[in-house]
Amino acid sequence: MPISGLRTKVEAKETADKSRRKLVLLLVGGRYTELENLLQRRGYLVVAPGTPDHAVAICLHNRIVSALIDEEFLADADTWSLAESLKAVSPNISIVLLIRGSAAKGYPLRGVDYIVNDGEPDQVLNALKKGVPR
């Protein structure tokens, strides 16, 4: 194989590896269109399942490195949170809880790695940088 063909395969593998490192599960409903667009512009591959069950199934069958969860998805959790379910099927996933205001409102936070204000895109990006492996 010519060197240029080998280089192309290596470059393609590196690009695929970088994409996998930036695969993010965005579970926020239709409320975060601007955030989703920002993440895509920053090179994140965004997957937006319609329900918590779909999110768990996606994590079970794909290597999702970070999940953004709207606090509303934790509001109905009693003893077992969505974050714990995602961690159960994908132990290395980084969970970022998006809250409105400055504090989570008594939701079970087991499994949550970062809590950020949903109105602060820089906080979201910083949490993703911390949680997504290099």
mmCIF file of C-alpha atoms in Angstrom, residues 52-121:
data_model
loop_
_atom_site.group_PDB
_atom_site.id
_atom_site.type_symbol
_atom_site.label_atom_id
_atom_site.label_comp_id
_atom_site.label_asym_id
_atom_site.label_seq_id
_atom_site.Cartn_x
_atom_site.Cartn_y
_atom_site.Cartn_z
ATOM 1 C CA PRO A 52 -35.289 8.299 29.313
ATOM 2 C CA ASP A 53 -35.809 4.667 28.226
ATOM 3 C CA HIS A 54 -34.421 5.476 24.791
ATOM 4 C CA ALA A 55 -31.446 7.221 26.419
ATOM 5 C CA VAL A 56 -30.597 4.096 28.403
ATOM 6 C CA ALA A 57 -30.938 1.931 25.295
ATOM 7 C CA ILE A 58 -28.655 4.247 23.326
ATOM 8 C CA CYS A 59 -26.032 4.126 26.095
ATOM 9 C CA LEU A 60 -26.305 0.350 26.236
ATOM 10 C CA HIS A 61 -25.504 -0.052 22.537
ATOM 11 C CA ASN A 62 -23.159 2.921 21.907
ATOM 12 C CA ARG A 63 -20.127 4.484 23.532
ATOM 13 C CA ILE A 64 -21.610 7.719 24.868
ATOM 14 C CA VAL A 65 -19.013 9.594 26.894
ATOM 15 C CA SER A 66 -21.180 12.306 28.390
ATOM 16 C CA ALA A 67 -24.873 12.925 28.983
ATOM 17 C CA LEU A 68 -26.625 16.230 29.500
ATOM 18 C CA ILE A 69 -29.810 15.743 31.485
ATOM 19 C CA ASP A 70 -32.437 18.396 32.064
ATOM 20 C CA GLU A 71 -33.514 18.603 35.692
ATOM 21 C CA GLU A 72 -37.102 17.856 34.641
ATOM 22 C CA PHE A 73 -36.037 14.314 33.760
ATOM 23 C CA LEU A 74 -34.957 13.797 37.375
ATOM 24 C CA ALA A 75 -38.124 15.322 38.851
ATOM 25 C CA ASP A 76 -40.074 12.061 38.614
ATOM 26 C CA ALA A 77 -37.293 9.858 39.956
ATOM 27 C CA ASP A 78 -37.972 8.416 43.392
ATOM 28 C CA THR A 79 -35.255 6.079 44.525
ATOM 29 C CA TRP A 80 -33.404 5.379 41.270
ATOM 30 C CA SER A 81 -32.394 8.219 38.982
ATOM 31 C CA LEU A 82 -31.899 8.356 35.249
ATOM 32 C CA ALA A 83 -28.256 9.220 35.941
ATOM 33 C CA GLU A 84 -27.859 5.951 37.865
ATOM 34 C CA SER A 85 -29.486 4.013 35.025
ATOM 35 C CA LEU A 86 -27.089 5.537 32.498
ATOM 36 C CA LYS A 87 -24.112 4.759 34.769
ATOM 37 C CA ALA A 88 -25.360 1.175 35.182
ATOM 38 C CA VAL A 89 -25.157 0.509 31.435
ATOM 39 C CA SER A 90 -22.187 2.816 30.767
ATOM 40 C CA PRO A 91 -20.060 3.105 33.950
ATOM 41 C CA ASN A 92 -17.590 5.640 32.508
ATOM 42 C CA ILE A 93 -20.207 8.097 31.273
ATOM 43 C CA SER A 94 -19.997 11.642 32.610
ATOM 44 C CA ILE A 95 -23.394 12.990 33.704
ATOM 45 C CA VAL A 96 -24.056 16.736 33.545
ATOM 46 C CA LEU A 97 -27.289 17.947 35.158
ATOM 47 C CA LEU A 98 -28.738 21.110 33.599
ATOM 48 C CA ILE A 99 -30.641 23.149 36.175
ATOM 49 C CA ARG A 100 -32.615 26.359 36.018
ATOM 50 C CA GLY A 101 -31.295 28.807 38.546
ATOM 51 C CA SER A 102 -28.527 28.163 41.013
ATOM 52 C CA ALA A 103 -29.388 24.941 42.845
ATOM 53 C CA ALA A 104 -30.856 21.520 42.148
ATOM 54 C CA LYS A 105 -34.266 21.312 43.782
ATOM 55 C CA GLY A 106 -33.954 18.235 45.958
ATOM 56 C CA TYR A 107 -33.651 15.704 43.146
ATOM 57 C CA PRO A 108 -31.718 12.518 43.815
ATOM 58 C CA LEU A 109 -28.261 13.414 42.549
ATOM 59 C CA ARG A 110 -26.665 9.985 42.751
ATOM 60 C CA GLY A 111 -24.776 9.383 39.539
ATOM 61 C CA VAL A 112 -24.544 13.099 38.630
ATOM 62 C CA ASP A 113 -20.965 14.284 38.070
ATOM 63 C CA TYR A 114 -21.560 17.979 37.341
ATOM 64 C CA ILE A 115 -24.396 20.438 37.964
ATOM 65 C CA VAL A 116 -24.531 23.486 35.713
ATOM 66 C CA ASN A 117 -26.929 26.333 35.045
ATOM 67 C CA ASP A 118 -28.768 25.725 31.775
ATOM 68 C CA GLY A 119 -28.497 29.419 30.868
ATOM 69 C CA GLU A 120 -24.681 29.377 30.976
ATOM 70 C CA PRO A 121 -23.312 27.647 27.843
#
